[in-house]
Every structure is written in structure tokens, then in C-alpha cells.
Coordinates of N, CA, C and O and ligand atoms in Angstrom, one line a residue:
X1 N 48.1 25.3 22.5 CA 48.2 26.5 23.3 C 49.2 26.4 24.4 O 48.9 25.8 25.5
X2 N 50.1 26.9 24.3 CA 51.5 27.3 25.4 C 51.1 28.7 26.5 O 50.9 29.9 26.3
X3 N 51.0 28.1 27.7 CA 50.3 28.4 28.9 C 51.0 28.8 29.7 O 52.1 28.4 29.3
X4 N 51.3 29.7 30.9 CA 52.1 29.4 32.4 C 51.1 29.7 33.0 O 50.3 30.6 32.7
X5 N 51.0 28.6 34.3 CA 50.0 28.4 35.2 C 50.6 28.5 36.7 O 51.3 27.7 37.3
X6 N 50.1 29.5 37.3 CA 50.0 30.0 38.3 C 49.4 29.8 39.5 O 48.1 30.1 39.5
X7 N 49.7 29.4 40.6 CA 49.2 28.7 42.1 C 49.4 29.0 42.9 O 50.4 28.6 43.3
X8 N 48.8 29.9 43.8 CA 48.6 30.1 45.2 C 48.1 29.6 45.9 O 46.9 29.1 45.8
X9 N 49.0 29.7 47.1 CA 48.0 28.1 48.2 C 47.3 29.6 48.9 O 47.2 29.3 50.1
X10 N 47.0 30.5 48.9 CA 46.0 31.3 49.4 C 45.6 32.6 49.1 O 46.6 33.3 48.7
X11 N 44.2 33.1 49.0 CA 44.0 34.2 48.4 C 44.7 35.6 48.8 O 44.9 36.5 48.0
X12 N 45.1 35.4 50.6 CA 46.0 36.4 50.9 C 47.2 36.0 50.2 O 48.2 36.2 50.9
X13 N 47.6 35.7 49.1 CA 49.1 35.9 48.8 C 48.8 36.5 47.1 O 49.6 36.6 46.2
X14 N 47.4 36.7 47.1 CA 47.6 37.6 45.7 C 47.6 39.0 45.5 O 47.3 39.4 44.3
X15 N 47.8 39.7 46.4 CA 48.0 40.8 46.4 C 49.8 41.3 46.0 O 50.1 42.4 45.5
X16 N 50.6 40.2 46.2 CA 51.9 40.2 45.6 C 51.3 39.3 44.4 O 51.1 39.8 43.3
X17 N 51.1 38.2 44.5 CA 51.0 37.7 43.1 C 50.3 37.8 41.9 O 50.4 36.9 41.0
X18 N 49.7 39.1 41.7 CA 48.9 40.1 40.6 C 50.2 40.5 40.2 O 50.1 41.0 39.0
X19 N 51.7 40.6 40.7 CA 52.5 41.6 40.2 C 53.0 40.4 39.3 O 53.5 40.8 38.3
X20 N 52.9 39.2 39.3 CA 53.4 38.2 38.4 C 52.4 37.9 37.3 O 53.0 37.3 36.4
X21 N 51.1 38.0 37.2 CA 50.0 38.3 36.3 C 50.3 39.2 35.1 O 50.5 38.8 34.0
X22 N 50.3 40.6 35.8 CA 50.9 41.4 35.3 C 51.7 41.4 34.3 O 51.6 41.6 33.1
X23 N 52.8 41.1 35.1 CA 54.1 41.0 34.1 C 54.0 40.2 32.8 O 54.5 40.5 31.7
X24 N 53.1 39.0 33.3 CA 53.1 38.0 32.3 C 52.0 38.5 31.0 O 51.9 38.1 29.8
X25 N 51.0 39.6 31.7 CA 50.3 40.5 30.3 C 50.9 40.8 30.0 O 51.1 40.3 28.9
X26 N 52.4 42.2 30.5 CA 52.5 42.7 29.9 C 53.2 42.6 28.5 O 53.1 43.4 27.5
X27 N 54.0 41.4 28.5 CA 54.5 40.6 27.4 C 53.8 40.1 26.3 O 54.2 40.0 25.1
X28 N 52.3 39.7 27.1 CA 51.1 39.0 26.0 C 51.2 37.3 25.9 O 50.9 36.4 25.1
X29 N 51.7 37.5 27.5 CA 51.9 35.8 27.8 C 50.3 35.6 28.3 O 49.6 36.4 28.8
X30 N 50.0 34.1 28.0 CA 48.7 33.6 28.4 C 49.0 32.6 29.6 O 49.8 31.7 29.7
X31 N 48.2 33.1 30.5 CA 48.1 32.5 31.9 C 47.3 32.1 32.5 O 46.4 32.8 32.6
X32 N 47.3 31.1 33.1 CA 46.3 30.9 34.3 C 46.4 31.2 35.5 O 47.6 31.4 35.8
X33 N 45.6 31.2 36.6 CA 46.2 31.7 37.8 C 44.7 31.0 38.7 O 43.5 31.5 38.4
X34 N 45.0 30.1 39.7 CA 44.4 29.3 40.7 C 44.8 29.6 41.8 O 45.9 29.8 42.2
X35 N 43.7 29.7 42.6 CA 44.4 29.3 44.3 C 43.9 27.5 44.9 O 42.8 26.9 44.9
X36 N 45.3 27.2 45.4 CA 45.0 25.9 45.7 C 46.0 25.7 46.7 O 47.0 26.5 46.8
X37 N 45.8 24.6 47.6 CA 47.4 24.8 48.3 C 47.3 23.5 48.5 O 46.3 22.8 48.3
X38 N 48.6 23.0 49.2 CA 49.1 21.6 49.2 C 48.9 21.3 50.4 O 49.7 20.4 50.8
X39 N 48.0 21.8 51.4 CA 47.7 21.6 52.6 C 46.2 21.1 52.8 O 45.8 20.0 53.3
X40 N 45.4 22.4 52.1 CA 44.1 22.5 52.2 C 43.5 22.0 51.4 O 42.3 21.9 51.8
X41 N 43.7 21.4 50.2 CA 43.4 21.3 49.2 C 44.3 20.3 48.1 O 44.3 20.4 46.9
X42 N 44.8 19.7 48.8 CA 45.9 18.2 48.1 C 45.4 18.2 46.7 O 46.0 18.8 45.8
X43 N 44.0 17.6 46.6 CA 43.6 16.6 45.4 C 43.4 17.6 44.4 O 43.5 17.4 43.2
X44 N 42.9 19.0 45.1 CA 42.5 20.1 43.5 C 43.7 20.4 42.9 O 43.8 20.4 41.7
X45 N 45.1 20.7 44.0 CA 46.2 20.5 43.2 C 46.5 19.5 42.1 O 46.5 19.8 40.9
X46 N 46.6 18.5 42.6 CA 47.5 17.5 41.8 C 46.3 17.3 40.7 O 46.8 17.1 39.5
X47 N 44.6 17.5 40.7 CA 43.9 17.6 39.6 C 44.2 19.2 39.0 O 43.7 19.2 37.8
X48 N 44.4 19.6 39.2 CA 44.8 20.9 38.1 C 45.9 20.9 37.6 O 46.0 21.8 36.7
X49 N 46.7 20.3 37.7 CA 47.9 19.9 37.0 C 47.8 19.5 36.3 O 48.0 20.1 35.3
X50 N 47.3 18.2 36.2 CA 47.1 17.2 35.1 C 46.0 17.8 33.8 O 46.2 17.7 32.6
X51 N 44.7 18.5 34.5 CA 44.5 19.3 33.6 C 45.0 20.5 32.8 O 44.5 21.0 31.8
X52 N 46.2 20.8 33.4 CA 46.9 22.0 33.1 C 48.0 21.4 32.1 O 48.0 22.0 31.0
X53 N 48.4 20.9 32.1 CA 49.3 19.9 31.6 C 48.5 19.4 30.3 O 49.2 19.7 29.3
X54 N 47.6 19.0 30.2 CA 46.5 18.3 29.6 C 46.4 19.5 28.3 O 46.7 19.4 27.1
X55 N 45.9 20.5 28.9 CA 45.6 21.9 28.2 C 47.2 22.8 27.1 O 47.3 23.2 25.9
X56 N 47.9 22.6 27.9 CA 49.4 23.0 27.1 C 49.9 24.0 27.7 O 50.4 25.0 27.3
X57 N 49.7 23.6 29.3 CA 50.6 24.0 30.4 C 51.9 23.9 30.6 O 52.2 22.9 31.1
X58 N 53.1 24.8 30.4 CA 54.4 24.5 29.7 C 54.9 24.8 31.1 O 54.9 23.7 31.7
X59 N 55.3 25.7 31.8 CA 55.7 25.8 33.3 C 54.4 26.3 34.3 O 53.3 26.8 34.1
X60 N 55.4 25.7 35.7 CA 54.1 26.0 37.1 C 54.9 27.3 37.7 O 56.2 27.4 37.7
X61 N 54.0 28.2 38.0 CA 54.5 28.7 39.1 C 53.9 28.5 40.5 O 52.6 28.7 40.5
X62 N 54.3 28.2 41.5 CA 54.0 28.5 42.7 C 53.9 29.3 43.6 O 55.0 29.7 43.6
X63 N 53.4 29.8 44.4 CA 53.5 30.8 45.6 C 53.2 30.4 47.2 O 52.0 30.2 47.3
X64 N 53.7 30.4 48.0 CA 53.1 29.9 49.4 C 54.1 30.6 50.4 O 55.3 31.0 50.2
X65 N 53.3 30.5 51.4 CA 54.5 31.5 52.5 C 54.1 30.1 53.7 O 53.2 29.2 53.5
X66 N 55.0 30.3 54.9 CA 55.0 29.8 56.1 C 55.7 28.3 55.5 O 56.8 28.3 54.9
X67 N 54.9 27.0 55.8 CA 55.3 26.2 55.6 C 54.9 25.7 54.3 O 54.1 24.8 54.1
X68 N 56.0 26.5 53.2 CA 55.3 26.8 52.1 C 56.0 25.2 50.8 O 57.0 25.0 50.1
X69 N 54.9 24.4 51.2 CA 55.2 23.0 50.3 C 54.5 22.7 49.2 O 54.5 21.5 48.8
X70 N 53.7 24.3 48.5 CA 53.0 24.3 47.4 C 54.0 23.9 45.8 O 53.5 23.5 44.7
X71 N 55.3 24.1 46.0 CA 56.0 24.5 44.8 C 57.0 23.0 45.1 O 57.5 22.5 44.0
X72 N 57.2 22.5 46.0 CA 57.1 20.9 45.8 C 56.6 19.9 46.0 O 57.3 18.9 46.1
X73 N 55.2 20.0 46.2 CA 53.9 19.6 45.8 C 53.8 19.0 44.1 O 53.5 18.0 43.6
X74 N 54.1 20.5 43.6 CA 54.5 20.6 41.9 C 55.3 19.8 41.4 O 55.2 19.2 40.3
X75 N 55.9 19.7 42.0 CA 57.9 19.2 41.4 C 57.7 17.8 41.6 O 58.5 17.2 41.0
X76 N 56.8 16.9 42.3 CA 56.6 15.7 42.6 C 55.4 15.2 41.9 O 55.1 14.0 41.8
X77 N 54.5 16.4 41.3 CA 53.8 15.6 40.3 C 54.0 16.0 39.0 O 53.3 15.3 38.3
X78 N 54.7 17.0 38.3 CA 55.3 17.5 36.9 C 56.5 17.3 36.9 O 57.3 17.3 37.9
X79 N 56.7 16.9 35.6 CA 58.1 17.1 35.1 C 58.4 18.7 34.4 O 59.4 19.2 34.1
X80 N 57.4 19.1 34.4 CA 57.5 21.0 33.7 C 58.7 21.5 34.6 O 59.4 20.9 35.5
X81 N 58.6 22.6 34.2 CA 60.0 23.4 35.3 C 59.2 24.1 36.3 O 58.5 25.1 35.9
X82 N 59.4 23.8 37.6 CA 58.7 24.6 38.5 C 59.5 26.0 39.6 O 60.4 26.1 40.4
X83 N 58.5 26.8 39.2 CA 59.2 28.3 39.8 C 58.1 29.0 41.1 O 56.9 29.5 41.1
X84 N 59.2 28.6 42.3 CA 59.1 28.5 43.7 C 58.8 29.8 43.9 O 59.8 30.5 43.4
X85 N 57.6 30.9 44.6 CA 57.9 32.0 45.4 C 57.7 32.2 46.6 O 56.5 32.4 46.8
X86 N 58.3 32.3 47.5 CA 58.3 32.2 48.7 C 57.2 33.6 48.9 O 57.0 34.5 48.1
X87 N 56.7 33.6 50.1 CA 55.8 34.3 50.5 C 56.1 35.1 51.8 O 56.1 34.4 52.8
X88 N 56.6 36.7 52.1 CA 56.8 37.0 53.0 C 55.3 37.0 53.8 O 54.3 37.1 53.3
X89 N 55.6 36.8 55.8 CA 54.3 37.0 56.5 C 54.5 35.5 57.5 O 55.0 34.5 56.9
X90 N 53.9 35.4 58.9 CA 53.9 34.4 59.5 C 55.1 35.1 60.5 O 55.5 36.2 60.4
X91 N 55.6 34.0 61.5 CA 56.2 34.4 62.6 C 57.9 34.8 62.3 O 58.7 35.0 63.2
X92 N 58.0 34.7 61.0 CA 59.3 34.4 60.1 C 59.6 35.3 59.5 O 60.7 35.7 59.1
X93 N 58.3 35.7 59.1 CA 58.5 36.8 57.7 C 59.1 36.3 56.2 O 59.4 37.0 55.2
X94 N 59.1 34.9 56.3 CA 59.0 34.7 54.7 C 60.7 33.9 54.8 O 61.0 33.3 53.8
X95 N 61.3 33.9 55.7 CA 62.5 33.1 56.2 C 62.1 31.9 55.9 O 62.9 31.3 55.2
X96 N 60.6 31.1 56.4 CA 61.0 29.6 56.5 C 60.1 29.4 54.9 O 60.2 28.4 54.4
X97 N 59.5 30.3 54.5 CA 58.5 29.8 53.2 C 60.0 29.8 52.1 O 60.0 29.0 51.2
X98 N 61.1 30.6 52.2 CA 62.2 30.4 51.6 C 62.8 29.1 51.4 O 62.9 28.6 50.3
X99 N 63.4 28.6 52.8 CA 64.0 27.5 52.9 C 62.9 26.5 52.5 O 63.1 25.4 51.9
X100 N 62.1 26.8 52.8 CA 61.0 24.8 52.5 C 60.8 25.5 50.7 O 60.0 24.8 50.0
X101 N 61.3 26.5 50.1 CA 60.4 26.4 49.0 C 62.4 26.1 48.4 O 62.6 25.5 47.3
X102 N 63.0 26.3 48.9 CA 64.6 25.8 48.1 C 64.9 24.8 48.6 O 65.2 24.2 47.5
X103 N 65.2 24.3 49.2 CA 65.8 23.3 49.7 C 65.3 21.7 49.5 O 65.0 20.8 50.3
X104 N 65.3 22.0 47.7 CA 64.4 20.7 47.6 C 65.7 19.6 47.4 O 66.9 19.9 47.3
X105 N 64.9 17.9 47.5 CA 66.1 17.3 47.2 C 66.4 16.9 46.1 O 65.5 16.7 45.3
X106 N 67.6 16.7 45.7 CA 68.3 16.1 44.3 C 67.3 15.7 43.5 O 66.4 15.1 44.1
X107 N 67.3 15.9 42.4 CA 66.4 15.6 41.4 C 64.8 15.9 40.9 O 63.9 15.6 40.0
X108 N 65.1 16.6 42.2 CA 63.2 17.3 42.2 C 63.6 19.0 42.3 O 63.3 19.6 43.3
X109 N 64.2 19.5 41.6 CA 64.4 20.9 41.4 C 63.3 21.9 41.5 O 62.3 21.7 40.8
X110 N 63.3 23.0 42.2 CA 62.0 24.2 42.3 C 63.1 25.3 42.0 O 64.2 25.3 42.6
X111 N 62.8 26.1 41.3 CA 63.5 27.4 40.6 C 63.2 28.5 41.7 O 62.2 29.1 41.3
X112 N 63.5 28.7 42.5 CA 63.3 29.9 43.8 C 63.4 30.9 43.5 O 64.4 30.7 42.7
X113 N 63.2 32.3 43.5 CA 63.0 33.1 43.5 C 62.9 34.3 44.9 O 62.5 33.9 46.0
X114 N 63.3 35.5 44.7 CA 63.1 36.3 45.6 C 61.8 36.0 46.5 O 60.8 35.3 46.1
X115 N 62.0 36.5 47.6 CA 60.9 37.1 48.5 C 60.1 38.4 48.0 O 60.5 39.4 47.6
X116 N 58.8 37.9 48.1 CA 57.6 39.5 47.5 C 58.0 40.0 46.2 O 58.5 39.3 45.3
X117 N 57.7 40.8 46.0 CA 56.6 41.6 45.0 C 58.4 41.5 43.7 O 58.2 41.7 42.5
X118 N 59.9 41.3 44.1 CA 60.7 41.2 43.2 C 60.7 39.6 42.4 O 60.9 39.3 41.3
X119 N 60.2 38.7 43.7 CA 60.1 37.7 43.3 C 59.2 37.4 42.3 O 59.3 37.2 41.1
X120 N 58.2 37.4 43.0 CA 56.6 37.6 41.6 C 56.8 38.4 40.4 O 56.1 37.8 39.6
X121 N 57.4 39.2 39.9 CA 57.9 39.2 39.0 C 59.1 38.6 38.2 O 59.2 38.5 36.9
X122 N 60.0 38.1 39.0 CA 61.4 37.3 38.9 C 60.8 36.4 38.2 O 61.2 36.2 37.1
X123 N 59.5 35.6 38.6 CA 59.1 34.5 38.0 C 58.2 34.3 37.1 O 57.8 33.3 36.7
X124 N 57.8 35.5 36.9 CA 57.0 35.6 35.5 C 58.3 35.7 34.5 O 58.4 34.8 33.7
X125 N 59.6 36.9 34.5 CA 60.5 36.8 33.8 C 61.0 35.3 33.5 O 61.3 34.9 32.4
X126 N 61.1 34.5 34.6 CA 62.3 33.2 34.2 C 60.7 31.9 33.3 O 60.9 31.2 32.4
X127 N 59.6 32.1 33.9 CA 58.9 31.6 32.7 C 58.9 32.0 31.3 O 59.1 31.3 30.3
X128 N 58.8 33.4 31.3 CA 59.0 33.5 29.7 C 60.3 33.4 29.0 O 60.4 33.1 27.8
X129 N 61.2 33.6 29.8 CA 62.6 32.4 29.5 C 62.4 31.1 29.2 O 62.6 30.8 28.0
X130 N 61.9 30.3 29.9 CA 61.7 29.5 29.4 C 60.9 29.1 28.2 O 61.1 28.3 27.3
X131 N 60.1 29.7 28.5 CA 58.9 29.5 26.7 C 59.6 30.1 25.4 O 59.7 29.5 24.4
X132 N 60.1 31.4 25.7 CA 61.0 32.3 25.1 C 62.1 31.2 24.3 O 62.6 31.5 23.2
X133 N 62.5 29.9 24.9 CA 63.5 29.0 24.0 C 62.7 28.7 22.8 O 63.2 28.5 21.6
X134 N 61.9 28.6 23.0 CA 60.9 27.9 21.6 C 60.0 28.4 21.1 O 59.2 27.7 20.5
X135 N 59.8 30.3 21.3 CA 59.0 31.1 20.9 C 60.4 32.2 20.4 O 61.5 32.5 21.0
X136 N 60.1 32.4 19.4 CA 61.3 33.7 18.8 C 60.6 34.8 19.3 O 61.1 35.5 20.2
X137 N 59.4 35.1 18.9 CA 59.0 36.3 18.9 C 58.9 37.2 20.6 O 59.0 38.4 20.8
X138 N 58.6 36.1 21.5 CA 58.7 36.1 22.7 C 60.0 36.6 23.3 O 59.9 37.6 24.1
X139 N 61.4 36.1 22.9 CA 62.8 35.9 22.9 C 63.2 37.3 22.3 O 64.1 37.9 22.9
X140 N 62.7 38.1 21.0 CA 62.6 39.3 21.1 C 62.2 40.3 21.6 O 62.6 41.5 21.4
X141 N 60.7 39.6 22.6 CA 60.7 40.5 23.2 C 61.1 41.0 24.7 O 60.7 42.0 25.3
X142 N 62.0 40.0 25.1 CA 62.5 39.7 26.0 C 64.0 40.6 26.4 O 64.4 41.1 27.5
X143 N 64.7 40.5 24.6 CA 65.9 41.3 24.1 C 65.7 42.5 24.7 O 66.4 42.8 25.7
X144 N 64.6 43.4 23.9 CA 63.5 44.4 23.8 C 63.8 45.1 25.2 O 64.6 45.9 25.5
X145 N 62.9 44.3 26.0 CA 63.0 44.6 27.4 C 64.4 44.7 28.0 O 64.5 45.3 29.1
X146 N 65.4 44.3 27.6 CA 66.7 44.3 28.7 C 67.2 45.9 28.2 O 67.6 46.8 29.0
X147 N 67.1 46.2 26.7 CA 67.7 47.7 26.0 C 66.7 48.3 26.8 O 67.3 48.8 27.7
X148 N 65.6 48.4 26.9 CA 65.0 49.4 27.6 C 65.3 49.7 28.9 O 65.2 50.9 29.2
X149 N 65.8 48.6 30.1 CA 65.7 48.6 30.8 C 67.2 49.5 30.9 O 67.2 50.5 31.5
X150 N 68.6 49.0 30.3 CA 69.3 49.5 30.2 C 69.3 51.5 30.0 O 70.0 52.3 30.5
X151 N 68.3 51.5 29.0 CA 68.2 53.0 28.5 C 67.9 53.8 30.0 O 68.3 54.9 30.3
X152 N 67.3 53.2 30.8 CA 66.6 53.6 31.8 C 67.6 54.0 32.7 O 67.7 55.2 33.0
X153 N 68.4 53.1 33.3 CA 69.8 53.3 34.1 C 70.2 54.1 33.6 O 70.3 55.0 34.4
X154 N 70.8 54.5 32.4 CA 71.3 55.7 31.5 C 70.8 57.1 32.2 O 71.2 57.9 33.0
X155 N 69.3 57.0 31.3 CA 68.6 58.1 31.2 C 68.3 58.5 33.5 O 68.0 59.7 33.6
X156 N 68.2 58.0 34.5 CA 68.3 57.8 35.6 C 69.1 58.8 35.8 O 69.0 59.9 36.3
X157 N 70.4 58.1 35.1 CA 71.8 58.4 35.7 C 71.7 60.0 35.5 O 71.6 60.8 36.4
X158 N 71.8 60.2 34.4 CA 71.9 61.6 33.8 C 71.6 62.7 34.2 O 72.1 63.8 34.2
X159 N 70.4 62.2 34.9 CA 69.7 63.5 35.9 C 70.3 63.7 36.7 O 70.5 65.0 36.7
X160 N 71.3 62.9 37.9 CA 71.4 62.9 38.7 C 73.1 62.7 39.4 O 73.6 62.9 40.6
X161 N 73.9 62.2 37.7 CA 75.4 61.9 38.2 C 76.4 62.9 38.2 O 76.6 63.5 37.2
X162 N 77.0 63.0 39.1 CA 78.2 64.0 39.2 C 79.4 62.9 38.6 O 79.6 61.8 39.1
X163 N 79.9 63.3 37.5 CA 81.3 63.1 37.2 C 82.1 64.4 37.2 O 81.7 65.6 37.1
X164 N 83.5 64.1 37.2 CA 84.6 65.1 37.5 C 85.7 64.4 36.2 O 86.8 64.9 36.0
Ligands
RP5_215 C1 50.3 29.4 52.9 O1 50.0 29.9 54.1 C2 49.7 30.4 51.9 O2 50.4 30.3 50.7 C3 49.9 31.7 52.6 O3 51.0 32.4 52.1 C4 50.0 31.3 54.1 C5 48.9 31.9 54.9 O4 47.7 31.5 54.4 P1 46.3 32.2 54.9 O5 46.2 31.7 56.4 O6 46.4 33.7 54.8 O7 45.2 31.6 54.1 O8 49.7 28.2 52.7

């Protein structure tokens, strides 16, 4: 069973992170979704991984805001591909959960992602990219989604464009 597993280091951060849930139904991706964080809770992290992993957990996502070291937390105990969402909120507004969630070093890569509710979906999208290499039907429907999205710009436009 091919998984993406989902982590929030707090319950206040799932009010944006349902929009990455979401997303990942709406495709018919199978998910899990935990809150754990790399502060409060070290050992349930790094044990949910290994069970996650164990289970046919293919990528992590993360989420944490402030001094947000949930998504390389990840990166230091998986080799999966890990997808960083910074968390806006705190005296920063999602400034420093940015930089501590990118700025990882050489060889321990976290896939970053926007700030809020574009991000949370950003990273449901670049998970099913990734699964999507070794799922066709997934990868179609991925296709799927870009023509629609395109028709959309179109059909937007139409209403609303002055050409001369
Ligand atoms: C981070 O601290 C969490 O990911 C959350 O974004 C932030 C604030 O957490 P709470 O104080 O709201 O639980 O670890």
C-alpha cells in the first residue's frame, strides 16, 4: 500500500493543513495525517516514521511554523523525499518557520513549499508527483488536472478580456 504521510507539530496548524488532505482526496490519494512535533514530542515522531515507512509510506509531509524543525526532524531520520510547509503565525508571521524549514544542509534536502493554505496544497501536488512516477494512472490524472486548469484561465479570460 503506497501512502503519503502527513505531520503536524500542532493541532493549530490544521486548519491550513485540511487543505492538503483535501487535495490529496481529491485525486484518491491515500493518506495519513498525525500531529506530532519535533519539540514536544521527539520519540512519537521518529516512532511514526518507522512505522510509516514500515506500512508503505512513500513520502513525509511536514508542517510547523515558528521554529519550525518538524520537516528536518524527517530528513534526518528517512530517506523518503521530504515536503517542508512552513507555517504562517508567531512574531514573524511564518518568516522564520520558512528559513529553518529551507535552509537545510547539503545532503539532507526538505522540498519547501509556499507559506499557508498555497503551500498545503503545493505539497500535496509535488507528493503525487512523486508517486505519480510509478503510478500511471495517478500521472494521468495529474495530466487531467493541468488541461482543466488551463481551460479555466481560458474560460476566466473570456468573461472578462478586452482585446483590440
Ligand atoms: C509549531 O509551533 C507548530 O507547528 C505550530 O505551527 C507552532 C505553534 O504551535 P502551538 O503553540 O499553536 O501549539 O511547533
Amino acid at each position: 500500500m503506497n501512502f503519503v504521510s502527513i505531520i503536524m507539530g500542532s493541532k493549530s496548524d490544521y486548519e491550513i493543513m485540511k487543505n492538503c488532505a483535501n487535495t490529496l482526496e481529491e485525486f484518491g490519494v491515500q493518506y495519513e495525517l498525525i500531529i506530532s512535533s519535533a519539540h514536544r514530542s521527539p520519540q512519537r515522531t521518529k516512532d511514526y516514521i518507522k512505522a510509516a515507512e514500515e506500512k508503505g509510506s512513500k513520502v513525509f509531509i511536514a508542517a510547523a511554523g515558528m521554529a519550525a524543525h518538524l520537516a528536518g526532524a524527517l530528513a534526518a531520520t528517512t530517506t523518503k523525499p521530504v515536503i517542508g510547509v512552513p507555517m504562517k503565525g508567531g512574531a514573524m508571521d511564518g518568516m522564520d518557520a520558512m528559513l529553518s524549514t529551507v535552509q537545510m544542509p547539503s545532503g539532507m534536502p526538505v522540498a519547501t513549499v509556499a507559506l499557508g493554505k498555497a503551500g498545503a496544497i503545493n505539497a500535496a501536488y509535488l507528493a503525487m508527483q512523486i508517486l505519480a512516477i510509478s503510478d500511471s494512472d495517478l500521472a494521468v490524472k495529474m495530466t487531467e488536472d493541468r488541461i482543466v486548469k488551463e481551460h479555466k484561465v481560458v474560460n476566466d479570460s473570456k468573461e472578462i478580456e478586452v482585446i483590440i
